[in-house]
PDB file of C-alpha atoms in Angstrom:
ATOM      1  CA  UNK A   1       0.000   0.000   0.000  1.00  0.00           C
ATOM      2  CA  UNK A   2       1.517   3.300  -1.076  1.00  0.00           C
ATOM      3  CA  UNK A   3       1.941   6.100   1.441  1.00  0.00           C
ATOM      4  CA  UNK A   4       0.127   8.766  -0.570  1.00  0.00           C
ATOM      5  CA  UNK A   5      -2.954  10.774   0.440  1.00  0.00           C
ATOM      6  CA  UNK A   6      -5.872  10.009  -1.895  1.00  0.00           C
ATOM      7  CA  UNK A   7      -7.206  13.585  -1.831  1.00  0.00           C
ATOM      8  CA  UNK A   8      -4.140  15.836  -1.759  1.00  0.00           C
ATOM      9  CA  UNK A   9      -1.497  13.594  -3.337  1.00  0.00           C
ATOM     10  CA  UNK A  10       0.795  14.304  -0.385  1.00  0.00           C
ATOM     11  CA  UNK A  11       3.527  11.632  -0.151  1.00  0.00           C
ATOM     12  CA  UNK A  12       6.800  10.907   1.640  1.00  0.00           C
ATOM     13  CA  UNK A  13       9.469  13.603   1.765  1.00  0.00           C
ATOM     14  CA  UNK A  14      13.179  13.170   2.426  1.00  0.00           C
ATOM     15  CA  UNK A  15      15.546  15.006   4.714  1.00  0.00           C
ATOM     16  CA  UNK A  16      18.324  14.508   7.228  1.00  0.00           C
ATOM     17  CA  UNK A  17      18.608  13.247  10.773  1.00  0.00           C
ATOM     18  CA  UNK A  18      21.100  15.619  12.373  1.00  0.00           C
ATOM     19  CA  UNK A  19      22.896  14.379  15.482  1.00  0.00           C
ATOM     20  CA  UNK A  20      24.310  16.453  18.301  1.00  0.00           C
ATOM     21  CA  UNK A  21      27.712  16.019  16.636  1.00  0.00           C
ATOM     22  CA  UNK A  22      26.160  17.392  13.411  1.00  0.00           C
ATOM     23  CA  UNK A  23      26.364  14.031  11.605  1.00  0.00           C
ATOM     24  CA  UNK A  24      23.769  13.852   8.843  1.00  0.00           C
ATOM     25  CA  UNK A  25      22.004  10.669   7.741  1.00  0.00           C
ATOM     26  CA  UNK A  26      19.133  10.465   5.259  1.00  0.00           C
ATOM     27  CA  UNK A  27      15.589   9.842   6.512  1.00  0.00           C
ATOM     28  CA  UNK A  28      12.003   9.897   5.270  1.00  0.00           C
ATOM     29  CA  UNK A  29       9.166  12.042   6.549  1.00  0.00           C
ATOM     30  CA  UNK A  30       5.936  10.066   6.048  1.00  0.00           C
ATOM     31  CA  UNK A  31       2.519  11.736   5.804  1.00  0.00           C
ATOM     32  CA  UNK A  32       0.066  11.170   8.672  1.00  0.00           C
ATOM     33  CA  UNK A  33      -2.357   8.868   6.811  1.00  0.00           C
ATOM     34  CA  UNK A  34      -5.628   7.628   8.293  1.00  0.00           C
ATOM     35  CA  UNK A  35      -8.280   5.251   6.981  1.00  0.00           C
ATOM     36  CA  UNK A  36     -11.553   7.168   7.220  1.00  0.00           C
ATOM     37  CA  UNK A  37     -15.114   6.836   5.952  1.00  0.00           C
ATOM     38  CA  UNK A  38     -16.399  10.196   4.747  1.00  0.00           C
ATOM     39  CA  UNK A  39     -20.138  10.718   4.211  1.00  0.00           C
ATOM     40  CA  UNK A  40     -21.324  12.022   0.850  1.00  0.00           C
ATOM     41  CA  UNK A  41     -24.597  13.940   1.133  1.00  0.00           C
ATOM     42  CA  UNK A  42     -25.285  13.694  -2.614  1.00  0.00           C
ATOM     43  CA  UNK A  43     -24.715   9.942  -2.833  1.00  0.00           C
ATOM     44  CA  UNK A  44     -26.209   9.228   0.582  1.00  0.00           C
ATOM     45  CA  UNK A  45     -23.464   6.792   1.546  1.00  0.00           C
ATOM     46  CA  UNK A  46     -20.009   6.600   3.069  1.00  0.00           C
ATOM     47  CA  UNK A  47     -16.799   6.565   1.038  1.00  0.00           C
ATOM     48  CA  UNK A  48     -13.685   4.856   2.435  1.00  0.00           C
ATOM     49  CA  UNK A  49     -10.478   6.753   1.722  1.00  0.00           C
ATOM     50  CA  UNK A  50      -6.909   6.818   3.030  1.00  0.00           C
ATOM     51  CA  UNK A  51      -6.184  10.502   3.602  1.00  0.00           C
ATOM     52  CA  UNK A  52      -3.788  12.675   5.578  1.00  0.00           C
ATOM     53  CA  UNK A  53      -4.844  14.476   8.753  1.00  0.00           C
ATOM     54  CA  UNK A  54      -4.356  17.800   6.930  1.00  0.00           C
ATOM     55  CA  UNK A  55      -6.748  16.675   4.173  1.00  0.00           C
ATOM     56  CA  UNK A  56      -9.322  15.659   6.773  1.00  0.00           C
ATOM     57  CA  UNK A  57      -9.204  19.184   8.233  1.00  0.00           C
ATOM     58  CA  UNK A  58      -9.524  20.636   4.719  1.00  0.00           C
ATOM     59  CA  UNK A  59     -12.610  18.513   4.019  1.00  0.00           C
ATOM     60  CA  UNK A  60     -14.213  19.771   7.242  1.00  0.00           C
ATOM     61  CA  UNK A  61     -13.241  23.367   6.436  1.00  0.00           C
ATOM     62  CA  UNK A  62     -14.767  23.268   2.940  1.00  0.00           C
ATOM     63  CA  UNK A  63     -18.044  21.811   4.196  1.00  0.00           C
ATOM     64  CA  UNK A  64     -17.823  18.100   3.493  1.00  0.00           C
ATOM     65  CA  UNK A  65     -16.579  15.623   0.929  1.00  0.00           C
ATOM     66  CA  UNK A  66     -18.852  16.816  -1.894  1.00  0.00           C
ATOM     67  CA  UNK A  67     -17.690  20.437  -1.643  1.00  0.00           C
ATOM     68  CA  UNK A  68     -14.025  19.402  -1.327  1.00  0.00           C
ATOM     69  CA  UNK A  69     -14.106  17.173  -4.408  1.00  0.00           C
ATOM     70  CA  UNK A  70     -15.923  19.829  -6.458  1.00  0.00           C
ATOM     71  CA  UNK A  71     -12.960  22.218  -5.996  1.00  0.00           C
ATOM     72  CA  UNK A  72     -10.174  19.603  -6.054  1.00  0.00           C
ATOM     73  CA  UNK A  73      -7.898  19.271  -9.081  1.00  0.00           C
ATOM     74  CA  UNK A  74      -8.176  15.938 -10.899  1.00  0.00           C
ATOM     75  CA  UNK A  75      -4.387  15.499 -11.029  1.00  0.00           C
ATOM     76  CA  UNK A  76      -4.093  15.415  -7.211  1.00  0.00           C
ATOM     77  CA  UNK A  77      -6.886  12.866  -6.678  1.00  0.00           C
ATOM     78  CA  UNK A  78      -6.388   9.105  -6.674  1.00  0.00           C
ATOM     79  CA  UNK A  79      -8.325   6.904  -9.097  1.00  0.00           C
ATOM     80  CA  UNK A  80     -10.816   5.970  -6.384  1.00  0.00           C
ATOM     81  CA  UNK A  81     -11.402   9.603  -5.348  1.00  0.00           C
ATOM     82  CA  UNK A  82     -11.750  10.655  -8.995  1.00  0.00           C
ATOM     83  CA  UNK A  83     -14.400   7.972  -9.516  1.00  0.00           C
ATOM     84  CA  UNK A  84     -16.337   9.261  -6.483  1.00  0.00           C
ATOM     85  CA  UNK A  85     -16.035  12.841  -7.780  1.00  0.00           C
ATOM     86  CA  UNK A  86     -17.576  11.814 -11.110  1.00  0.00           C
ATOM     87  CA  UNK A  87     -20.381   9.894  -9.344  1.00  0.00           C
ATOM     88  CA  UNK A  88     -21.205  12.976  -7.255  1.00  0.00           C
ATOM     89  CA  UNK A  89     -21.198  15.262 -10.313  1.00  0.00           C
ATOM     90  CA  UNK A  90     -23.477  12.839 -12.185  1.00  0.00           C
ATOM     91  CA  UNK A  91     -25.885  12.586  -9.241  1.00  0.00           C
ATOM     92  CA  UNK A  92     -25.998  16.389  -8.842  1.00  0.00           C
ATOM     93  CA  UNK A  93     -26.674  16.839 -12.585  1.00  0.00           C
ATOM     94  CA  UNK A  94     -29.527  14.309 -12.411  1.00  0.00           C
ATOM     95  CA  UNK A  95     -31.043  16.029  -9.376  1.00  0.00           C
ATOM     96  CA  UNK A  96     -30.967  19.489 -10.980  1.00  0.00           C
TER      97      UNK A  96
END
């Protein structure tokens, strides 16, 4: 399972561990990923995604999964999130 956020595309970064003696060794900074079920009001069901804690706060800030996906760029989204975005858009078009 890759360590990439399905909504933001945030992945591992690299840097250095720096000791007291100023020795530098390479290390990885992994994103804080969580398995969550987000509720879609348009679809009326939950959607399981593996997203970062920062993305979870962004979803709450924008007013839910539907609003977040409407503004999200397709390049950042995973295949599963992109599929959900298209389902939501199709359901909203049918309702209008």
